[in-house]
Amino acid sequence: MRMKAIKIILILSYILYQVFDWYLDHLDEKHMNADIPENVRDVYNEEEYRRWISYHRDSKRLGLASSAASFAAGLLMLVFNFYAFLFDCFGSRGVYLQYFCAIFLVTTIETVIGILFKYYDTFVIEEKYGMNKTSRKTFILDIIKSWIIGAFL
């Protein structure tokens, strides 16, 4: 019974944290007005500022979708005892292998989700605003390099 209560508290705290984060994003979006602020009128022209606001909003929406996908994956892992399953699979091999495999698998899942959204951000949103200077080959090579560096560290 005690473990079930701990699991419920963990899941609720995970949900509350995410809802609070989404609320902060909502406040940020709500307070972003379309008029250029007085203190930067001499730096930006009106058209560039509106373009930046539009890019920022598109980027925020994608970030919200990415956050929702990561949240759903994390919540499913908690609800369906994915972590306990991983620890049971590697229980006889030692605690260090258990932790390594759990971290590796969860990180891999989060990375795949992140790559999908980063691809959309780079090749759809940034191209829409003329900001993309990356080729698909460079994008893939950057991902591979980051995996190699991450594995090394």
PDB file of C-alpha atoms in Angstrom:
ATOM      1  CA  MET A   1       0.000   0.000   0.000  1.00  0.00           C
ATOM      2  CA  ARG A   2       2.835   2.378   0.856  1.00  0.00           C
ATOM      3  CA  MET A   3       4.503   1.874  -2.554  1.00  0.00           C
ATOM      4  CA  LYS A   4       1.239   2.632  -4.317  1.00  0.00           C
ATOM      5  CA  ALA A   5       0.902   5.903  -2.389  1.00  0.00           C
ATOM      6  CA  ILE A   6       4.463   6.858  -3.280  1.00  0.00           C
ATOM      7  CA  LYS A   7       3.772   6.099  -6.939  1.00  0.00           C
ATOM      8  CA  ILE A   8       0.620   8.234  -6.890  1.00  0.00           C
ATOM      9  CA  ILE A   9       2.495  11.119  -5.236  1.00  0.00           C
ATOM     10  CA  LEU A  10       5.287  10.809  -7.801  1.00  0.00           C
ATOM     11  CA  ILE A  11       2.865  10.816 -10.730  1.00  0.00           C
ATOM     12  CA  LEU A  12       0.884  13.755  -9.322  1.00  0.00           C
ATOM     13  CA  SER A  13       4.029  15.786  -8.701  1.00  0.00           C
ATOM     14  CA  TYR A  14       5.179  15.025 -12.256  1.00  0.00           C
ATOM     15  CA  ILE A  15       1.815  16.214 -13.611  1.00  0.00           C
ATOM     16  CA  LEU A  16       1.755  19.341 -11.424  1.00  0.00           C
ATOM     17  CA  TYR A  17       5.276  20.283 -12.465  1.00  0.00           C
ATOM     18  CA  GLN A  18       4.371  19.990 -16.145  1.00  0.00           C
ATOM     19  CA  VAL A  19       1.095  21.879 -15.769  1.00  0.00           C
ATOM     20  CA  PHE A  20       2.935  24.689 -13.950  1.00  0.00           C
ATOM     21  CA  ASP A  21       5.534  24.826 -16.732  1.00  0.00           C
ATOM     22  CA  TRP A  22       2.773  25.022 -19.356  1.00  0.00           C
ATOM     23  CA  TYR A  23       1.084  27.779 -17.345  1.00  0.00           C
ATOM     24  CA  LEU A  24       4.313  29.803 -17.335  1.00  0.00           C
ATOM     25  CA  ASP A  25       4.569  29.376 -21.109  1.00  0.00           C
ATOM     26  CA  HIS A  26       0.974  30.551 -21.416  1.00  0.00           C
ATOM     27  CA  LEU A  27       1.745  33.676 -19.378  1.00  0.00           C
ATOM     28  CA  ASP A  28       4.762  34.385 -21.547  1.00  0.00           C
ATOM     29  CA  GLU A  29       2.644  34.063 -24.687  1.00  0.00           C
ATOM     30  CA  LYS A  30      -0.183  36.148 -23.232  1.00  0.00           C
ATOM     31  CA  HIS A  31       2.082  39.068 -22.374  1.00  0.00           C
ATOM     32  CA  MET A  32       3.775  39.190 -25.740  1.00  0.00           C
ATOM     33  CA  ASN A  33       2.044  41.999 -27.539  1.00  0.00           C
ATOM     34  CA  ALA A  34       2.113  42.755 -31.232  1.00  0.00           C
ATOM     35  CA  ASP A  35       3.120  46.405 -30.782  1.00  0.00           C
ATOM     36  CA  ILE A  36       6.808  47.170 -30.696  1.00  0.00           C
ATOM     37  CA  PRO A  37       7.896  48.364 -27.241  1.00  0.00           C
ATOM     38  CA  GLU A  38       9.030  51.985 -26.909  1.00  0.00           C
ATOM     39  CA  ASN A  39      12.468  51.084 -25.591  1.00  0.00           C
ATOM     40  CA  VAL A  40      13.415  49.195 -28.790  1.00  0.00           C
ATOM     41  CA  ARG A  41      11.616  51.251 -31.435  1.00  0.00           C
ATOM     42  CA  ASP A  42      14.889  52.746 -32.634  1.00  0.00           C
ATOM     43  CA  VAL A  43      16.532  49.283 -32.902  1.00  0.00           C
ATOM     44  CA  TYR A  44      13.835  47.280 -34.725  1.00  0.00           C
ATOM     45  CA  ASN A  45      11.619  48.305 -37.529  1.00  0.00           C
ATOM     46  CA  GLU A  46       7.957  47.301 -37.265  1.00  0.00           C
ATOM     47  CA  GLU A  47       8.091  44.579 -39.930  1.00  0.00           C
ATOM     48  CA  GLU A  48      11.140  42.840 -38.436  1.00  0.00           C
ATOM     49  CA  TYR A  49       9.578  42.919 -34.991  1.00  0.00           C
ATOM     50  CA  ARG A  50       6.291  41.394 -36.188  1.00  0.00           C
ATOM     51  CA  ARG A  51       8.266  38.708 -38.018  1.00  0.00           C
ATOM     52  CA  TRP A  52      10.205  37.942 -34.813  1.00  0.00           C
ATOM     53  CA  ILE A  53       6.954  37.749 -32.809  1.00  0.00           C
ATOM     54  CA  SER A  54       5.484  35.375 -35.389  1.00  0.00           C
ATOM     55  CA  TYR A  55       8.621  33.186 -35.343  1.00  0.00           C
ATOM     56  CA  HIS A  56       8.647  33.194 -31.550  1.00  0.00           C
ATOM     57  CA  ARG A  57       5.002  32.098 -31.412  1.00  0.00           C
ATOM     58  CA  ASP A  58       5.542  29.279 -33.928  1.00  0.00           C
ATOM     59  CA  SER A  59       8.606  28.172 -32.011  1.00  0.00           C
ATOM     60  CA  LYS A  60       6.708  28.269 -28.694  1.00  0.00           C
ATOM     61  CA  ARG A  61       3.893  26.155 -30.148  1.00  0.00           C
ATOM     62  CA  LEU A  62       6.382  23.559 -31.325  1.00  0.00           C
ATOM     63  CA  GLY A  63       8.048  23.647 -27.920  1.00  0.00           C
ATOM     64  CA  LEU A  64       4.665  23.018 -26.314  1.00  0.00           C
ATOM     65  CA  ALA A  65       4.040  20.045 -28.603  1.00  0.00           C
ATOM     66  CA  SER A  66       7.518  18.688 -27.862  1.00  0.00           C
ATOM     67  CA  SER A  67       6.963  19.152 -24.157  1.00  0.00           C
ATOM     68  CA  ALA A  68       3.601  17.384 -24.368  1.00  0.00           C
ATOM     69  CA  ALA A  69       5.143  14.427 -26.214  1.00  0.00           C
ATOM     70  CA  SER A  70       7.969  14.124 -23.676  1.00  0.00           C
ATOM     71  CA  PHE A  71       5.469  14.480 -20.843  1.00  0.00           C
ATOM     72  CA  ALA A  72       3.265  11.740 -22.288  1.00  0.00           C
ATOM     73  CA  ALA A  73       6.243   9.400 -22.712  1.00  0.00           C
ATOM     74  CA  GLY A  74       7.423  10.071 -19.158  1.00  0.00           C
ATOM     75  CA  LEU A  75       3.945   9.650 -17.720  1.00  0.00           C
ATOM     76  CA  LEU A  76       3.432   6.367 -19.553  1.00  0.00           C
ATOM     77  CA  MET A  77       6.774   5.112 -18.231  1.00  0.00           C
ATOM     78  CA  LEU A  78       5.709   5.991 -14.685  1.00  0.00           C
ATOM     79  CA  VAL A  79       2.182   4.609 -14.919  1.00  0.00           C
ATOM     80  CA  PHE A  80       3.179   1.320 -16.536  1.00  0.00           C
ATOM     81  CA  ASN A  81       6.173   0.729 -14.241  1.00  0.00           C
ATOM     82  CA  PHE A  82       8.720   0.926 -17.044  1.00  0.00           C
ATOM     83  CA  TYR A  83      11.508   1.783 -14.612  1.00  0.00           C
ATOM     84  CA  ALA A  84      10.713  -1.188 -12.380  1.00  0.00           C
ATOM     85  CA  PHE A  85      10.626  -3.403 -15.457  1.00  0.00           C
ATOM     86  CA  LEU A  86      14.086  -2.207 -16.479  1.00  0.00           C
ATOM     87  CA  PHE A  87      15.479  -2.831 -13.016  1.00  0.00           C
ATOM     88  CA  ASP A  88      13.962  -6.325 -12.991  1.00  0.00           C
ATOM     89  CA  CYS A  89      15.486  -7.133 -16.388  1.00  0.00           C
ATOM     90  CA  PHE A  90      18.980  -6.317 -15.190  1.00  0.00           C
ATOM     91  CA  GLY A  91      18.567  -7.230 -11.510  1.00  0.00           C
ATOM     92  CA  SER A  92      21.055 -10.077 -11.453  1.00  0.00           C
ATOM     93  CA  ARG A  93      23.727  -8.061 -13.262  1.00  0.00           C
ATOM     94  CA  GLY A  94      24.302  -5.459 -10.553  1.00  0.00           C
ATOM     95  CA  VAL A  95      23.031  -2.082  -9.560  1.00  0.00           C
ATOM     96  CA  TYR A  96      25.401  -0.127 -11.816  1.00  0.00           C
ATOM     97  CA  LEU A  97      24.203  -1.943 -14.933  1.00  0.00           C
ATOM     98  CA  GLN A  98      20.596  -1.381 -13.832  1.00  0.00           C
ATOM     99  CA  TYR A  99      21.122   2.370 -13.573  1.00  0.00           C
ATOM    100  CA  PHE A 100      23.142   2.543 -16.777  1.00  0.00           C
ATOM    101  CA  CYS A 101      20.495   0.685 -18.791  1.00  0.00           C
ATOM    102  CA  ALA A 102      17.638   2.706 -17.309  1.00  0.00           C
ATOM    103  CA  ILE A 103      19.366   6.013 -18.033  1.00  0.00           C
ATOM    104  CA  PHE A 104      20.399   4.848 -21.508  1.00  0.00           C
ATOM    105  CA  LEU A 105      16.910   3.705 -22.544  1.00  0.00           C
ATOM    106  CA  VAL A 106      15.094   6.726 -21.131  1.00  0.00           C
ATOM    107  CA  THR A 107      17.635   9.079 -22.692  1.00  0.00           C
ATOM    108  CA  THR A 108      17.288   7.300 -26.034  1.00  0.00           C
ATOM    109  CA  ILE A 109      13.499   7.677 -25.961  1.00  0.00           C
ATOM    110  CA  GLU A 110      13.763  11.380 -25.074  1.00  0.00           C
ATOM    111  CA  THR A 111      16.427  11.897 -27.744  1.00  0.00           C
ATOM    112  CA  VAL A 112      14.319  10.335 -30.502  1.00  0.00           C
ATOM    113  CA  ILE A 113      11.353  12.504 -29.533  1.00  0.00           C
ATOM    114  CA  GLY A 114      13.621  15.561 -29.447  1.00  0.00           C
ATOM    115  CA  ILE A 115      15.151  14.820 -32.849  1.00  0.00           C
ATOM    116  CA  LEU A 116      11.743  14.655 -34.502  1.00  0.00           C
ATOM    117  CA  PHE A 117      10.778  18.056 -33.145  1.00  0.00           C
ATOM    118  CA  LYS A 118      14.203  19.583 -33.831  1.00  0.00           C
ATOM    119  CA  TYR A 119      13.942  18.399 -37.438  1.00  0.00           C
ATOM    120  CA  TYR A 120      10.552  20.121 -37.792  1.00  0.00           C
ATOM    121  CA  ASP A 121      11.909  23.260 -36.139  1.00  0.00           C
ATOM    122  CA  THR A 122      14.941  23.403 -38.422  1.00  0.00           C
ATOM    123  CA  PHE A 123      13.437  22.420 -41.749  1.00  0.00           C
ATOM    124  CA  VAL A 124       9.910  23.812 -41.453  1.00  0.00           C
ATOM    125  CA  ILE A 125       9.761  26.722 -39.018  1.00  0.00           C
ATOM    126  CA  GLU A 126      13.231  28.157 -39.609  1.00  0.00           C
ATOM    127  CA  GLU A 127      12.879  27.750 -43.389  1.00  0.00           C
ATOM    128  CA  LYS A 128       9.520  29.519 -43.231  1.00  0.00           C
ATOM    129  CA  TYR A 129      11.274  32.584 -41.779  1.00  0.00           C
ATOM    130  CA  GLY A 130      14.414  32.274 -43.915  1.00  0.00           C
ATOM    131  CA  MET A 131      16.649  31.430 -40.981  1.00  0.00           C
ATOM    132  CA  ASN A 132      17.719  27.875 -41.849  1.00  0.00           C
ATOM    133  CA  LYS A 133      21.287  27.517 -43.066  1.00  0.00           C
ATOM    134  CA  THR A 134      21.566  23.796 -42.239  1.00  0.00           C
ATOM    135  CA  SER A 135      21.467  20.987 -44.743  1.00  0.00           C
ATOM    136  CA  ARG A 136      19.939  17.617 -43.902  1.00  0.00           C
ATOM    137  CA  LYS A 137      23.390  16.043 -44.063  1.00  0.00           C
ATOM    138  CA  THR A 138      24.772  18.548 -41.534  1.00  0.00           C
ATOM    139  CA  PHE A 139      21.731  18.004 -39.324  1.00  0.00           C
ATOM    140  CA  ILE A 140      22.309  14.229 -39.231  1.00  0.00           C
ATOM    141  CA  LEU A 141      26.072  14.607 -38.746  1.00  0.00           C
ATOM    142  CA  ASP A 142      25.479  16.990 -35.833  1.00  0.00           C
ATOM    143  CA  ILE A 143      23.206  14.436 -34.179  1.00  0.00           C
ATOM    144  CA  ILE A 144      25.769  11.669 -34.618  1.00  0.00           C
ATOM    145  CA  LYS A 145      28.547  13.894 -33.249  1.00  0.00           C
ATOM    146  CA  SER A 146      26.467  14.819 -30.212  1.00  0.00           C
ATOM    147  CA  TRP A 147      25.783  11.119 -29.529  1.00  0.00           C
ATOM    148  CA  ILE A 148      29.490  10.318 -29.742  1.00  0.00           C
ATOM    149  CA  ILE A 149      30.417  13.176 -27.429  1.00  0.00           C
ATOM    150  CA  GLY A 150      27.598  12.248 -25.046  1.00  0.00           C
ATOM    151  CA  ALA A 151      28.705   8.607 -24.976  1.00  0.00           C
ATOM    152  CA  PHE A 152      32.288   9.674 -24.326  1.00  0.00           C
ATOM    153  CA  LEU A 153      31.300  11.952 -21.463  1.00  0.00           C
TER     154      LEU A 153
END
